[in-house]
Coordinates of C-alpha atoms in Angstrom, one line a residue:
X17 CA -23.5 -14.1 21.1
X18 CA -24.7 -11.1 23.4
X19 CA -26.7 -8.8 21.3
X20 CA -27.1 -6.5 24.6
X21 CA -26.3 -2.5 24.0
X22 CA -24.0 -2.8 26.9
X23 CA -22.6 -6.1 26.0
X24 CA -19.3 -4.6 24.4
X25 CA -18.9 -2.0 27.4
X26 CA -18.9 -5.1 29.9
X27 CA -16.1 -6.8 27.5
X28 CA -14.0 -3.7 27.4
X29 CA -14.6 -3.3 31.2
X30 CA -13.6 -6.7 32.1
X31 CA -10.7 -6.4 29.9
X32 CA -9.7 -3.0 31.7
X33 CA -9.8 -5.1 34.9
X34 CA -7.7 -7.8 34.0
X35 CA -5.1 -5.0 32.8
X36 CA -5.2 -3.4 36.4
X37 CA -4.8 -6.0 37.7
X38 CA -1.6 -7.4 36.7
X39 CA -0.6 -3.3 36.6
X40 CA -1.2 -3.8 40.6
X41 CA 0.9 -6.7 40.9
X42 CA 3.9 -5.2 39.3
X43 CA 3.2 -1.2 41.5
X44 CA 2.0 -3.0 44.8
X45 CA 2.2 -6.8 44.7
X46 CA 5.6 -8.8 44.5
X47 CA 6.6 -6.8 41.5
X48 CA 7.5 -3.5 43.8
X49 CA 10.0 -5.3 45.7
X50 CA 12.3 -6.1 42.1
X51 CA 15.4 -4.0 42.2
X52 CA 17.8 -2.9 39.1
X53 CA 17.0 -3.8 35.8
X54 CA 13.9 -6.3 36.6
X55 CA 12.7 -3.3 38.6
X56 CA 13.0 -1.2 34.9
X57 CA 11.6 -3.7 32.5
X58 CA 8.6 -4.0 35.2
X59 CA 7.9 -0.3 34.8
X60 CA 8.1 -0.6 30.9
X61 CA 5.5 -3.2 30.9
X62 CA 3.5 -1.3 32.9
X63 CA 3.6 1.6 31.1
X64 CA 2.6 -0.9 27.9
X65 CA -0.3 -2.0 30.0
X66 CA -1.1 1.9 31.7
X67 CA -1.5 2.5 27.5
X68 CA -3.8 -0.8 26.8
X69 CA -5.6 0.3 30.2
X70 CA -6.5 3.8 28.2
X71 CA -7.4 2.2 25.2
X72 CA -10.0 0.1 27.0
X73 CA -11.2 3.8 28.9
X74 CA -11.8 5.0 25.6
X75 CA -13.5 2.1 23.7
X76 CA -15.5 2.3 26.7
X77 CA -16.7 6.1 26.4
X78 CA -16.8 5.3 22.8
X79 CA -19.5 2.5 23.2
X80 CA -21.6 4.2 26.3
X81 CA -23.2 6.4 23.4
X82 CA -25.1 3.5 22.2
X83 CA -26.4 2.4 25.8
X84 CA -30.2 3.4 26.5
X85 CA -30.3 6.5 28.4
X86 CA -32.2 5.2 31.0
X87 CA -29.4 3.1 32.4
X88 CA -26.6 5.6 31.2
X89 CA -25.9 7.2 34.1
X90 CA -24.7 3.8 36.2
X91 CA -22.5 3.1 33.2
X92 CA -20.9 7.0 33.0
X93 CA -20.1 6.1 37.1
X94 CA -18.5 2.8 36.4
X95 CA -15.8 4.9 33.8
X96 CA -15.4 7.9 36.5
X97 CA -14.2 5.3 38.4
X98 CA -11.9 3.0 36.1
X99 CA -10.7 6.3 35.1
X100 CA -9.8 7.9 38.9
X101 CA -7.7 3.9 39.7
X102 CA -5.9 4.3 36.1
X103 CA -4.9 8.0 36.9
X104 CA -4.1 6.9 40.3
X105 CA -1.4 4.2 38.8
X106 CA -0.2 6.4 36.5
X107 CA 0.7 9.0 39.2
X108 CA 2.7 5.7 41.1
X109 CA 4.3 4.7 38.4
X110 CA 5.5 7.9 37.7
X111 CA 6.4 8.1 41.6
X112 CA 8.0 4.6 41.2
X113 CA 10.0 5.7 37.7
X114 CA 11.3 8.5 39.5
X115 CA 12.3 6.4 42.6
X116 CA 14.6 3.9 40.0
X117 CA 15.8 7.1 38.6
X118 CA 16.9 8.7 42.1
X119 CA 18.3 5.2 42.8
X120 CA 20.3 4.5 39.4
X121 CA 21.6 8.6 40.4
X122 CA 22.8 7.6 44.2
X123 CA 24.3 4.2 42.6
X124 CA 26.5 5.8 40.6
X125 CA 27.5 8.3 42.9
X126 CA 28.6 5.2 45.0
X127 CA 28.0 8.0 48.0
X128 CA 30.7 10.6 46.7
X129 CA 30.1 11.6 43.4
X130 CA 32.8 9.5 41.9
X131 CA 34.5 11.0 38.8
X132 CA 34.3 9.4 35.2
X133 CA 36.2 6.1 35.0
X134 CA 36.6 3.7 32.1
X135 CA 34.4 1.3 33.4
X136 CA 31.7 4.6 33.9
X137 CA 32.1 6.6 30.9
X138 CA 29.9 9.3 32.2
X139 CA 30.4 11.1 35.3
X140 CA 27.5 11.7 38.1
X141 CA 26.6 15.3 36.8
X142 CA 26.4 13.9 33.1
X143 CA 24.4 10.8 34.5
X144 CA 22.0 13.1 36.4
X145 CA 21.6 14.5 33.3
X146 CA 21.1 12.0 31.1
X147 CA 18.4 10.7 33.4
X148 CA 16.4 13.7 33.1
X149 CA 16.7 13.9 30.0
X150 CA 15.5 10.5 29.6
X151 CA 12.4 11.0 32.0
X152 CA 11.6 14.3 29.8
X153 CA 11.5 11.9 26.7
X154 CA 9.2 9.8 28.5
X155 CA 7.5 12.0 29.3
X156 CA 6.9 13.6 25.8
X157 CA 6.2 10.1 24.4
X158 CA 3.2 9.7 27.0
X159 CA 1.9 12.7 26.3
X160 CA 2.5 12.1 22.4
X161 CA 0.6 8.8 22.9
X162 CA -2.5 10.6 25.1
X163 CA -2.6 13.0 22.5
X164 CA -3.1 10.5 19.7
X165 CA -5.7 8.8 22.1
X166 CA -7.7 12.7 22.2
X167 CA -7.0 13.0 18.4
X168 CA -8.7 9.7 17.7
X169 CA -11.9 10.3 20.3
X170 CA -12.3 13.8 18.6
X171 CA -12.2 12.1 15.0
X172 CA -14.9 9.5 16.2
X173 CA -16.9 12.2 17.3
X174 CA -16.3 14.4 14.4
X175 CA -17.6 10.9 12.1
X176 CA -20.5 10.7 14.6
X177 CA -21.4 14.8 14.1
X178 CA -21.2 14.0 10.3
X179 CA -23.6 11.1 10.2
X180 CA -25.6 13.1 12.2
X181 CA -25.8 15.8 9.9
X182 CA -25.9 14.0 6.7
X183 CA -28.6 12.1 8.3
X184 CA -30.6 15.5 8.8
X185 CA -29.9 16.7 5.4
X186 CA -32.1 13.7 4.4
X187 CA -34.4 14.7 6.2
X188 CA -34.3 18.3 5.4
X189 CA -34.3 16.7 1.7
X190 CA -36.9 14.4 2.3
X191 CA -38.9 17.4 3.7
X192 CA -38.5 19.4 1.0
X193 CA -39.5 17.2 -1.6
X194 CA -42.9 17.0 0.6
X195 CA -43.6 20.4 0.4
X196 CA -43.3 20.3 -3.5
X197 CA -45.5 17.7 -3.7
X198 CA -47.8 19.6 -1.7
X199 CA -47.4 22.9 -3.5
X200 CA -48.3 20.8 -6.7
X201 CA -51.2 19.1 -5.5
X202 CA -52.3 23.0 -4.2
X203 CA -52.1 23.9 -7.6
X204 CA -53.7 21.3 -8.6
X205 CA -56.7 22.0 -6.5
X206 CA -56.5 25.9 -7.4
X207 CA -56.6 24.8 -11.1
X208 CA -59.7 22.4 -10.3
X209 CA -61.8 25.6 -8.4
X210 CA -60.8 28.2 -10.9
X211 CA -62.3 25.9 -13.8
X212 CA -65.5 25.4 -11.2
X213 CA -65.9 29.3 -10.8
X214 CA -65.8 29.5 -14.6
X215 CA -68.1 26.8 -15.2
X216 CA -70.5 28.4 -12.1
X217 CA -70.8 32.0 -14.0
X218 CA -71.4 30.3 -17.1
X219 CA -74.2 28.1 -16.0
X220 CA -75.4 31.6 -14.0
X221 CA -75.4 33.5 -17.0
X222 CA -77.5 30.8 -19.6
X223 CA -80.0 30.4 -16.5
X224 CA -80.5 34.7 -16.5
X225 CA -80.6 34.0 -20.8
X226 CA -83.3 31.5 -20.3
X227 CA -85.3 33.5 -17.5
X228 CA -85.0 36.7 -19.8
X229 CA -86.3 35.0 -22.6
X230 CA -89.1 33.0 -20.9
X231 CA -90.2 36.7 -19.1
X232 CA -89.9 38.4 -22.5
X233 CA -92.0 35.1 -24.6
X234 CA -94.6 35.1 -21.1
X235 CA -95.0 39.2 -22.3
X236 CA -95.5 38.4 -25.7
X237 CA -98.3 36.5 -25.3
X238 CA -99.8 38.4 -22.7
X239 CA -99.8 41.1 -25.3
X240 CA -101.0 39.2 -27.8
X241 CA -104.3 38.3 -25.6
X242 CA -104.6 41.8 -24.9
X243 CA -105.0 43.1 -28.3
X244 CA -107.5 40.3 -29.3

């Protein structure tokens, strides 16, 4: 197994690929030529894959954060790019929904805006409608589904913010309990000197005893000699 740190952004890239690739087939390949309903379950699959494609982007973005910085920057290019083609086939297949839509509206129409008929419940204004309101629900579920995609990039970054701050209250922690140990041991050592000072005065004051008395017993007999 690759232990790499860019080992799982190459899988997810490839992966991203292989999804592109079969989303060009169905926008630009043989699949653009299907017409009617093979035309419409084409553009729902791609809009499954266009979702798997954005899930790869940010698994991507999600592992870059772990590759050395040194080499960062060529990775960061490589998903400015994957991300400029996927926005580029979401625009066509929006282009390519809209097309099926305009075409499901002239169909119906059958080139005079035929009324309602038993075999058509709906009429072509009530069609037109319902195909915008369709393309609005659509529309609302992609942007449902990028904002859950935002929602779960900004809770992976909010986990990554908290490890990152528990991890410096440990060391804020760890820091602290250095600095008591070394206000201790300071106290320590003031203890140690204050008990030297003491012991330095006291060992001053027998020596200026013993001097005094030695001066005062050196008179003594120096007076005694005298007076003989």
């Amino acid at each position: 197994m690759d232990s790499s740190p860019t080992a799982l952004f190459d899988s997810y890239e490839q992966d991203f690929q292989q999804i592109l690739q079969s989303i060009r087939q169905k926008l630009e390949g043989d699949g653009s030529d299907q017409r009617g309903e093979q035309k419409k379950a084409a553009l729902r699959r791609v809009e499954m894959e266009l979702d798997e494609a954005d899930e790869m982007v940010s698994q991507m973005e999600i592992e870059i954060q772990g590759i050395p910085q040194s080499i960062r920057p060529k990775y960061q290019s490589r998903i400015r790019t994957s991300k400029a083609d996927l926005a580029r086939y979401k625009k066509l297949s929006r282009e390519m929904h809209a097309q099926a839509s305009r075409a499901d509206l002239f169909s119906s129409r059958g080139g005079g805006g035929a009324p309602a008929t038993s075999d058509e419940p709906y009429g072509s204004s009530d069609r037109a409608r319902l195909l915008a309101g369709t393309a609005i629900l659509e529309d609302g579920s992609r942007r449902l589904q990028e904002s859950q995609r935002i929602a779960l990039e900004t809770e992976e970054q909010g986990a990554d913010i908290l490890r990152s701050l528990v991890g410096q209250r440990e060391q804020i922690e760890n820091a602290r309990n250095t600095l008591q140990s070394a206000d201790n041991s300071i106290d320590r050592a003031s203890g140690t000197l204050k008990k030297m000072i003491r012991r330095m005065y006291q060992q001053r004051f027998i020596t200026a005893i013993i001097i005094i008395i030695l001066v005062l017993l050196i008179g003594f007999i120096i007076w005694g000699k005298l007076r003989r």
